[in-house]
CSV table of C-alpha atoms in Angstrom, one decimal:
chain,number,residue,atom,x,y,z
A,66,MET,CA,19.2,57.8,-12.2
A,67,GLY,CA,21.6,55.2,-10.8
A,68,THR,CA,22.8,52.1,-12.5
A,69,THR,CA,20.7,49.0,-13.3
A,70,THR,CA,20.8,45.7,-11.6
A,71,ASN,CA,19.8,43.8,-14.8
A,72,LYS,CA,22.4,41.5,-16.2
A,73,ALA,CA,22.3,43.3,-19.5
A,74,GLY,CA,23.8,46.7,-19.1
A,75,THR,CA,25.0,46.2,-15.5
A,76,GLY,CA,27.0,49.2,-14.4
A,77,LEU,CA,25.9,51.3,-17.3
A,78,PRO,CA,23.9,54.5,-16.9
A,79,VAL,CA,20.2,54.0,-17.3
A,80,PHE,CA,18.6,55.7,-20.2
A,81,PRO,CA,16.7,58.0,-20.2
A,82,GLY,CA,18.4,59.9,-17.4
A,83,GLU,CA,16.4,61.8,-14.8
A,84,ARG,CA,16.0,65.5,-15.3
A,85,ALA,CA,17.2,67.5,-12.3
A,86,ALA,CA,14.5,68.8,-9.9
A,87,HIS,CA,15.8,72.3,-10.0
A,88,CYS,CA,15.9,72.5,-13.8
A,89,PRO,CA,13.3,70.0,-15.1
A,90,PHE,CA,13.2,71.5,-18.6
A,91,ASN,CA,16.9,70.7,-19.1
A,92,PRO,CA,18.0,67.3,-20.4
A,93,PRO,CA,20.0,65.4,-17.8
A,94,ALA,CA,23.4,66.9,-17.2
A,95,GLU,CA,25.3,63.8,-18.3
A,96,TYR,CA,24.0,64.2,-21.8
A,97,THR,CA,26.3,67.2,-22.3
A,98,ARG,CA,29.3,65.0,-21.4
A,99,TRP,CA,28.1,62.3,-23.8
A,100,ARG,CA,28.0,64.8,-26.6
A,101,GLU,CA,31.5,66.0,-25.8
A,102,GLU,CA,33.1,62.5,-25.5
A,103,GLU,CA,34.4,60.7,-28.5
A,104,GLY,CA,32.3,58.0,-30.0
A,105,LEU,CA,28.9,57.0,-28.5
A,106,ARG,CA,27.9,56.1,-25.0
A,107,GLN,CA,26.7,52.7,-24.0
A,108,VAL,CA,23.6,52.7,-21.8
A,109,ASN,CA,21.1,50.5,-20.3
A,110,TRP,CA,17.8,51.0,-22.0
A,111,ASN,CA,14.9,48.8,-21.0
A,112,GLY,CA,17.3,46.2,-19.8
A,113,HIS,CA,19.2,46.2,-23.1
A,114,THR,CA,22.8,47.4,-23.6
A,115,VAL,CA,22.6,49.9,-26.5
A,116,TRP,CA,24.4,52.9,-27.9
A,117,ALA,CA,23.0,56.3,-27.0
A,118,VAL,CA,23.3,58.7,-30.0
A,119,SER,CA,23.4,62.2,-28.5
A,120,ARG,CA,24.9,64.6,-31.1
A,121,TYR,CA,22.5,66.4,-33.4
A,122,GLU,CA,24.3,65.4,-36.6
A,123,ASP,CA,24.9,61.8,-35.5
A,124,ILE,CA,21.2,61.4,-34.8
A,125,LYS,CA,20.4,62.6,-38.3
A,126,THR,CA,23.0,60.3,-39.8
A,127,ALA,CA,21.7,57.3,-37.8
A,128,MET,CA,18.1,58.0,-38.8
A,129,THR,CA,18.9,58.0,-42.5
A,130,ASP,CA,21.7,55.4,-42.9
A,131,PRO,CA,20.2,52.4,-44.7
A,132,ARG,CA,22.4,50.1,-42.7
A,133,ILE,CA,20.5,51.1,-39.5
A,134,SER,CA,17.1,49.5,-39.3
A,135,ALA,CA,13.9,50.5,-37.6
A,136,GLU,CA,13.1,46.8,-37.2
A,137,ALA,CA,14.4,46.8,-33.6
A,138,LEU,CA,11.7,44.4,-32.4
A,139,THR,CA,13.9,42.7,-29.7
A,140,LEU,CA,14.6,46.1,-28.3
A,141,GLN,CA,11.0,47.6,-28.5
A,142,SER,CA,8.7,44.6,-28.0
A,143,ASN,CA,6.8,44.2,-24.7
A,144,GLY,CA,6.1,40.6,-25.5
A,145,ALA,CA,2.4,41.2,-26.5
A,146,HIS,CA,2.6,40.7,-30.2
A,147,GLU,CA,5.5,38.6,-31.4
A,148,GLY,CA,6.2,35.8,-33.8
A,149,PRO,CA,5.7,35.2,-37.5
A,150,ASN,CA,2.0,36.3,-37.4
A,151,ALA,CA,2.7,39.6,-35.6
A,152,PRO,CA,1.0,42.6,-37.0
A,153,ASP,CA,2.9,44.9,-39.4
A,154,ILE,CA,3.7,48.1,-37.5
A,155,PHE,CA,4.8,50.9,-39.8
A,156,PRO,CA,7.1,52.8,-37.4
A,157,ARG,CA,9.1,49.6,-36.9
A,158,MET,CA,9.5,48.8,-40.6
A,159,ASP,CA,12.1,49.8,-43.2
A,160,ASP,CA,11.4,50.9,-46.7
A,161,PRO,CA,9.9,49.9,-49.0
A,162,GLU,CA,7.3,48.1,-46.7
A,163,HIS,CA,7.4,51.1,-44.3
A,164,ALA,CA,6.5,53.5,-47.1
A,165,ARG,CA,3.8,51.2,-48.5
A,166,LEU,CA,2.0,51.0,-45.2
A,167,ARG,CA,2.6,54.6,-44.2
A,168,ARG,CA,1.0,55.8,-47.5
A,169,MET,CA,-2.2,54.1,-46.5
A,170,LEU,CA,-2.4,56.5,-43.6
A,171,THR,CA,-0.9,59.8,-44.7
A,172,LYS,CA,-3.9,61.3,-46.5
A,173,ASP,CA,-5.6,61.8,-43.1
A,174,PHE,CA,-2.6,63.9,-41.8
A,175,THR,CA,-2.0,66.3,-44.8
A,176,VAL,CA,-1.8,70.0,-44.3
A,177,ARG,CA,-5.1,70.5,-46.2
A,178,ARG,CA,-6.9,68.0,-44.0
A,179,VAL,CA,-5.4,69.4,-40.8
A,180,ASP,CA,-6.2,73.0,-41.8
A,181,ALA,CA,-9.8,72.0,-42.3
A,182,MET,CA,-9.9,70.7,-38.7
A,183,ARG,CA,-8.5,73.9,-37.2
A,184,PRO,CA,-11.9,75.6,-36.5
A,185,ARG,CA,-13.1,72.5,-34.8
A,186,ILE,CA,-9.9,72.3,-32.6
A,187,GLU,CA,-10.4,76.0,-31.7
A,188,GLU,CA,-14.0,75.2,-30.7
A,189,MET,CA,-12.8,72.3,-28.5
A,190,ALA,CA,-10.1,74.5,-26.8
A,191,ASN,CA,-12.6,77.2,-26.0
A,192,GLY,CA,-15.2,74.6,-24.9
A,193,PHE,CA,-12.9,73.0,-22.4
A,194,ILE,CA,-11.8,76.3,-21.0
A,195,ASP,CA,-15.5,77.2,-20.7
A,196,LYS,CA,-16.1,74.0,-18.7
A,197,MET,CA,-13.0,74.7,-16.5
A,198,VAL,CA,-14.1,78.2,-15.7
A,199,ALA,CA,-17.7,77.2,-15.0
A,200,LYS,CA,-16.4,74.5,-12.6
A,201,GLY,CA,-14.3,77.1,-10.9
A,202,ALA,CA,-10.7,77.4,-9.8
A,203,PRO,CA,-8.5,75.6,-9.0
A,204,ALA,CA,-8.2,73.1,-11.8
A,205,ASP,CA,-5.9,70.4,-12.9
A,206,LEU,CA,-4.9,71.5,-16.4
A,207,VAL,CA,-3.9,67.9,-17.4
A,208,PRO,CA,-7.4,66.2,-17.4
A,209,ASP,CA,-9.3,69.5,-17.8
A,210,TYR,CA,-7.6,70.8,-20.9
A,211,ALA,CA,-4.3,69.3,-22.0
A,212,LEU,CA,-5.5,65.8,-22.3
A,213,PRO,CA,-9.1,66.1,-23.7
A,214,ILE,CA,-8.2,68.3,-26.7
A,215,PRO,CA,-5.8,65.8,-28.4
A,216,SER,CA,-7.8,62.8,-27.2
A,217,LEU,CA,-11.0,64.1,-28.8
A,218,VAL,CA,-9.2,65.1,-32.0
A,219,ILE,CA,-7.5,61.7,-32.5
A,220,SER,CA,-10.8,59.9,-31.5
A,221,LEU,CA,-12.7,61.8,-34.2
A,222,LEU,CA,-10.0,61.3,-36.8
A,223,LEU,CA,-9.8,57.5,-36.2
A,224,GLY,CA,-13.5,57.0,-35.5
A,225,VAL,CA,-13.0,55.9,-31.9
A,226,PRO,CA,-15.9,56.7,-29.6
A,227,TYR,CA,-14.6,59.5,-27.3
A,228,THR,CA,-16.7,57.9,-24.5
A,229,ASP,CA,-14.0,55.2,-24.4
A,230,HIS,CA,-11.2,57.7,-23.7
A,231,GLY,CA,-10.9,56.7,-20.1
A,232,PHE,CA,-10.1,53.2,-21.1
A,233,PHE,CA,-7.4,54.0,-23.6
A,234,GLN,CA,-5.8,56.7,-21.4
A,235,THR,CA,-5.5,54.1,-18.6
A,236,ILE,CA,-4.0,51.6,-20.9
A,237,THR,CA,-1.6,54.1,-22.4
A,238,SER,CA,-0.4,55.2,-18.9
A,239,THR,CA,0.5,51.5,-18.1
A,240,VAL,CA,2.3,51.0,-21.4
A,241,MET,CA,4.3,54.3,-21.1
A,242,ASN,CA,5.3,53.7,-17.4
A,243,MET,CA,8.9,52.7,-17.3
A,244,ASN,CA,8.5,51.2,-13.8
A,245,VAL,CA,5.7,48.8,-14.9
A,246,SER,CA,6.8,45.2,-15.5
A,247,ARG,CA,7.1,43.6,-19.0
A,248,GLU,CA,4.2,41.3,-18.1
A,249,GLU,CA,1.9,44.1,-17.1
A,250,LYS,CA,2.7,46.1,-20.2
A,251,ALA,CA,2.1,43.0,-22.4
A,252,LYS,CA,-1.3,42.5,-20.7
A,253,ALA,CA,-2.3,46.2,-21.3
A,254,SER,CA,-1.1,46.1,-24.9
A,255,ARG,CA,-3.2,43.0,-25.6
A,256,GLU,CA,-6.3,44.7,-24.1
A,257,PHE,CA,-5.7,47.7,-26.3
A,258,PHE,CA,-5.1,45.6,-29.4
A,259,GLY,CA,-8.3,43.6,-28.7
A,260,TYR,CA,-10.3,46.8,-28.3
A,261,MET,CA,-9.0,48.1,-31.7
A,262,LEU,CA,-9.6,44.8,-33.4
A,263,GLU,CA,-13.2,45.0,-32.3
A,264,LEU,CA,-13.3,48.5,-33.7
A,265,VAL,CA,-12.0,47.3,-37.1
A,266,ALA,CA,-14.8,44.7,-37.1
A,267,ARG,CA,-17.4,47.4,-36.3
A,268,LYS,CA,-16.1,49.6,-39.1
A,269,GLU,CA,-16.6,46.7,-41.5
A,270,ARG,CA,-20.3,46.4,-40.4
A,271,GLU,CA,-20.9,50.1,-39.9
A,272,PRO,CA,-18.4,52.3,-41.8
A,273,GLY,CA,-18.2,56.0,-41.0
A,274,ASP,CA,-16.3,59.0,-42.3
A,275,ASP,CA,-13.0,58.3,-40.4
A,276,LEU,CA,-9.5,56.9,-40.9
A,277,MET,CA,-10.3,53.4,-39.6
A,278,SER,CA,-13.4,53.1,-41.9
A,279,ARG,CA,-11.3,54.2,-44.9
A,280,LEU,CA,-8.5,51.8,-44.0
A,281,VAL,CA,-10.9,48.9,-43.8
A,282,ARG,CA,-12.7,49.9,-47.0
A,283,GLU,CA,-9.6,50.7,-49.1
A,284,HIS,CA,-7.0,48.2,-47.8
A,285,VAL,CA,-8.5,45.5,-45.5
A,286,GLN,CA,-11.4,44.5,-47.7
A,287,THR,CA,-9.2,44.5,-50.7
A,288,GLY,CA,-6.8,42.0,-49.0
A,289,GLU,CA,-4.0,44.5,-49.1
A,290,LEU,CA,-3.8,44.8,-45.3
A,291,ARG,CA,-4.6,42.3,-42.5
A,292,ARG,CA,-7.2,43.2,-39.9
A,293,GLU,CA,-4.5,42.7,-37.2
A,294,SER,CA,-2.2,45.2,-38.9
A,295,ALA,CA,-5.0,47.7,-39.3
A,296,ALA,CA,-5.8,47.3,-35.6
A,297,MET,CA,-2.2,47.6,-34.4
A,298,ASN,CA,-1.5,50.7,-36.4
A,299,GLY,CA,-4.7,52.2,-35.0
A,300,VAL,CA,-3.3,51.5,-31.5
A,301,ILE,CA,-0.1,53.3,-32.5
A,302,LEU,CA,-1.9,56.3,-33.8
A,303,LEU,CA,-4.3,56.6,-30.9
A,304,ASN,CA,-1.5,56.1,-28.4
A,305,ALA,CA,0.8,58.7,-30.0
A,306,GLY,CA,-2.0,61.0,-31.0
A,307,HIS,CA,-3.2,62.0,-27.5
A,308,GLU,CA,-0.2,61.1,-25.3
A,309,THR,CA,2.5,63.2,-26.9
A,310,THR,CA,0.4,66.4,-27.6
A,311,ALA,CA,-1.3,66.3,-24.2
A,312,ASN,CA,2.1,66.2,-22.4
A,313,MET,CA,3.4,68.9,-24.7
A,314,ILE,CA,0.5,71.2,-23.9
A,315,SER,CA,0.9,70.8,-20.1
A,316,LEU,CA,4.7,70.9,-20.0
A,317,ALA,CA,4.8,73.9,-22.4
A,318,THR,CA,2.3,75.7,-20.1
A,319,VAL,CA,4.6,75.2,-17.1
A,320,ALA,CA,7.6,76.5,-19.2
A,321,LEU,CA,5.6,79.6,-20.3
A,322,LEU,CA,4.4,80.3,-16.7
A,323,GLU,CA,8.1,80.2,-15.6
A,324,ASN,CA,9.0,82.6,-18.5
A,325,PRO,CA,6.3,85.3,-18.2
A,326,ASP,CA,7.8,87.6,-20.8
A,327,THR,CA,7.7,84.7,-23.4
A,328,ALA,CA,4.1,83.9,-22.3
A,329,ALA,CA,3.1,87.5,-22.8
A,330,ALA,CA,4.7,87.7,-26.2
A,331,LEU,CA,2.8,84.6,-27.3
A,332,ARG,CA,-0.4,85.8,-25.8
A,333,ASP,CA,-0.2,89.2,-27.5
A,334,THR,CA,0.6,88.2,-31.0
A,335,ASP,CA,-1.9,87.2,-33.7
A,336,ASP,CA,0.8,86.6,-36.3
A,337,PRO,CA,0.4,82.9,-37.4
A,338,LYS,CA,4.1,82.8,-38.3
A,339,ALA,CA,5.2,84.0,-34.9
A,340,ILE,CA,2.9,81.6,-33.2
A,341,ALA,CA,4.2,78.7,-35.4
A,342,ASN,CA,7.8,79.6,-34.6
A,343,ALA,CA,7.1,79.8,-30.9
A,344,ILE,CA,5.7,76.3,-31.0
A,345,GLU,CA,8.8,75.0,-32.9
A,346,GLU,CA,11.0,76.5,-30.2
A,347,LEU,CA,8.9,74.9,-27.4
A,348,LEU,CA,9.1,71.6,-29.2
A,349,ARG,CA,12.9,71.9,-29.4
A,350,TYR,CA,13.4,73.2,-25.9
A,351,LEU,CA,11.2,70.5,-24.2
A,352,THR,CA,11.7,67.5,-26.4
A,353,ILE,CA,9.2,65.2,-24.6
A,354,VAL,CA,9.9,62.1,-26.7
A,355,HIS,CA,13.0,61.2,-24.7
A,356,SER,CA,13.3,57.4,-24.9
A,357,LEU,CA,11.3,55.7,-27.6
A,358,VAL,CA,13.3,56.0,-30.9
A,359,ALA,CA,15.3,52.7,-31.1
A,360,ARG,CA,17.2,51.3,-34.1
A,361,VAL,CA,19.4,48.2,-34.7
A,362,ALA,CA,22.5,48.0,-37.0
A,363,LYS,CA,22.0,45.5,-39.9
A,364,GLU,CA,25.7,45.5,-40.5
A,365,ASP,CA,28.9,47.1,-39.1
A,366,VAL,CA,28.6,50.9,-39.3
A,367,GLU,CA,30.5,53.9,-37.9
A,368,ILE,CA,28.4,56.6,-36.2
A,369,GLY,CA,30.1,59.6,-34.6
A,370,GLY,CA,33.4,57.9,-34.7
A,371,GLN,CA,32.0,54.8,-33.0
A,372,LEU,CA,32.0,51.4,-34.6
A,373,VAL,CA,28.6,49.8,-34.1
A,374,ARG,CA,28.5,46.1,-34.8
A,375,ALA,CA,25.8,44.3,-36.7
A,376,GLY,CA,23.0,43.4,-34.4
A,377,GLU,CA,23.8,46.1,-31.8
A,378,GLY,CA,21.0,48.5,-30.8
A,379,LEU,CA,21.0,52.3,-30.8
A,380,VAL,CA,18.6,54.7,-29.1
A,381,MET,CA,18.3,58.3,-30.4
A,382,ASN,CA,18.8,60.8,-27.6
A,383,LEU,CA,16.5,63.5,-29.0
A,384,PRO,CA,16.7,65.9,-26.0
A,385,ALA,CA,20.5,65.9,-26.2
A,386,GLY,CA,20.4,66.5,-30.0
A,387,ASN,CA,18.0,69.4,-29.7
A,388,TRP,CA,20.3,71.0,-27.1
A,389,ASP,CA,23.4,70.5,-29.1
A,390,PRO,CA,25.3,73.8,-29.3
A,391,HIS,CA,26.4,72.8,-32.8
A,392,PHE,CA,22.8,72.9,-33.8
A,393,THR,CA,21.7,76.1,-32.1
A,394,ASP,CA,23.2,78.9,-30.0
A,395,ARG,CA,22.3,79.1,-26.3
A,396,PRO,CA,20.2,75.9,-26.4
A,397,ASP,CA,19.4,76.2,-22.7
A,398,THR,CA,17.4,79.4,-23.4
A,399,LEU,CA,13.8,79.4,-24.4
A,400,ASP,CA,13.8,81.9,-27.2
A,401,ILE,CA,10.7,82.0,-29.4
A,402,ASP,CA,12.3,84.5,-31.7
A,403,ARG,CA,15.1,82.2,-32.9
A,404,PRO,CA,14.6,80.3,-36.2
A,405,ALA,CA,13.5,77.1,-34.6
A,406,ARG,CA,13.0,74.9,-37.7
A,407,GLY,CA,15.3,71.9,-38.0
A,408,HIS,CA,14.8,70.5,-34.6
A,409,ILE,CA,14.4,66.7,-34.2
A,410,ALA,CA,11.5,66.6,-31.7
A,411,PHE,CA,9.5,64.6,-34.3
A,412,GLY,CA,12.4,62.5,-35.3
A,413,TYR,CA,14.2,62.7,-38.7
A,414,GLY,CA,14.1,61.1,-42.1
A,415,VAL,CA,11.4,58.9,-43.5
A,416,HIS,CA,10.3,57.8,-40.0
A,417,GLN,CA,9.4,61.3,-38.8
A,418,CYS,CA,6.2,61.5,-36.8
A,419,ILE,CA,3.3,61.0,-39.2
A,420,GLY,CA,1.0,63.2,-37.1
A,421,GLN,CA,3.4,66.2,-36.7
A,422,THR,CA,1.2,68.5,-38.8
A,423,LEU,CA,-1.8,67.7,-36.6
A,424,ALA,CA,0.3,68.1,-33.4
A,425,ARG,CA,1.6,71.5,-34.5
A,426,ALA,CA,-2.0,72.7,-35.2
A,427,GLU,CA,-3.2,71.5,-31.8
A,428,LEU,CA,-0.3,73.3,-30.1
A,429,GLN,CA,-0.6,76.5,-32.2
A,430,ILE,CA,-4.3,76.7,-31.1
A,431,ALA,CA,-4.3,75.3,-27.5
A,432,LEU,CA,-1.5,77.3,-26.0
A,433,PRO,CA,-2.3,80.9,-27.3
A,434,THR,CA,-6.0,80.2,-26.6
A,435,LEU,CA,-5.3,79.3,-23.0
A,436,LEU,CA,-3.0,82.3,-22.5
A,437,ARG,CA,-5.5,84.7,-24.0
A,438,ARG,CA,-8.6,83.3,-22.3
A,439,LEU,CA,-7.0,83.1,-18.9
A,440,PRO,CA,-4.3,85.9,-18.7
A,441,GLY,CA,-4.0,85.5,-15.0
A,442,LEU,CA,-3.2,81.8,-15.2
A,443,ARG,CA,-0.8,80.7,-12.5
A,444,LEU,CA,0.3,77.6,-10.5
A,445,THR,CA,-1.4,76.9,-7.2
A,446,THR,CA,1.5,74.8,-6.0
A,447,PRO,CA,5.2,75.7,-5.7
A,448,PHE,CA,7.1,74.9,-8.9
A,449,GLU,CA,9.4,72.7,-6.9
A,450,GLU,CA,6.4,70.4,-6.0
A,451,ILE,CA,5.3,69.7,-9.5
A,452,ARG,CA,5.7,66.0,-10.3
A,453,PHE,CA,7.5,65.7,-13.6
A,454,ARG,CA,7.2,62.5,-15.6
A,455,ASN,CA,10.8,61.1,-15.3
A,456,ASP,CA,9.1,57.7,-14.9
A,457,MET,CA,7.3,57.7,-18.2
A,458,SER,CA,8.4,57.2,-21.8
A,459,ILE,CA,6.9,60.5,-22.8
A,460,TYR,CA,8.1,63.4,-20.6
A,461,GLY,CA,5.7,65.9,-19.1
A,462,VAL,CA,3.9,66.5,-15.8
A,463,HIS,CA,1.5,64.1,-13.9
A,464,GLU,CA,-0.8,66.9,-12.9
A,465,LEU,CA,-0.8,70.7,-13.2
A,466,PRO,CA,-2.8,72.5,-10.5
A,467,VAL,CA,-3.7,76.0,-11.6
A,468,THR,CA,-5.9,79.0,-10.9
A,469,TRP,CA,-6.6,82.2,-12.8
């Protein structure tokens, strides 16, 4: 991508960069240079001049240094919820408040809870494939399979009516679009927040067996958590819960179709450990969260040989970190046999993605199920014509026309 015309960051490279059309799975070529240069690289991110942290070890250091704060509100805010009465948002808080709020949510994302959901997720995956086959080829895998599985899962978990999924998917698309104005994003964010605030009120009147009902019963009604904070964290979970996994399913499908031997190996194994490792490698290789992890220095700190002054912002360049040759050999190769643990696709440290166990389960089920049920799956459009999401905060594809 060129350079920005904004006053802040004028003349600096825009972050995230655009992945090349001929190799859309690779991080932008300039990220390699940024890793190799001394210090950090200043970039324009959302109109802000910030430091891009691109080396694997530097990212881990920055994500765990207590002098670097997640409370980067001036960098991350879209103008919708600011001021002294703004809701508490756990991913944008530091410990101990971050840990206090996060603990209210973690019991719904434990390994035991997720394992109990696996049969239902398998049922969903097969059900959406049945619908797709009954409708007949060709199909768009994004709305027909990749999106509805995580949307339905997170809706059930939160207690959100799945019938409303069209509304929150439209809102999320606006909020994630990097070409949409700050004002439009703020309007969409307010609508989403209003929707979730109404849901909190409904759960007070008519509680169910879901996360939002439990949050209301155990923390809102006790006075421990404001309704506004419950609603906003519901927005965060709903947003992340379907948007990230949906894009990962669709983008991983493209990558597997372009690597037929890898696809065959994943299709033919029933070894849970081999499947789990394959998903970890796909997460590393694709790293779809390419622009959202922002931090701010609370005091002067040195990262990667670069002095970062108090008040300066940093953005974690996760795709570059996961392709750092100091982290893994041949990072540009999709190798589902390599030991893939240790990647930073879910972040690092105390702010790692709260839903990563659920996301892993969805991917471990959705991708092998798709390959086994439709062994002849193939693109109906040339690979070069697929529209990749360079314009969105979460990378992926806009649509994925397939037949079988």
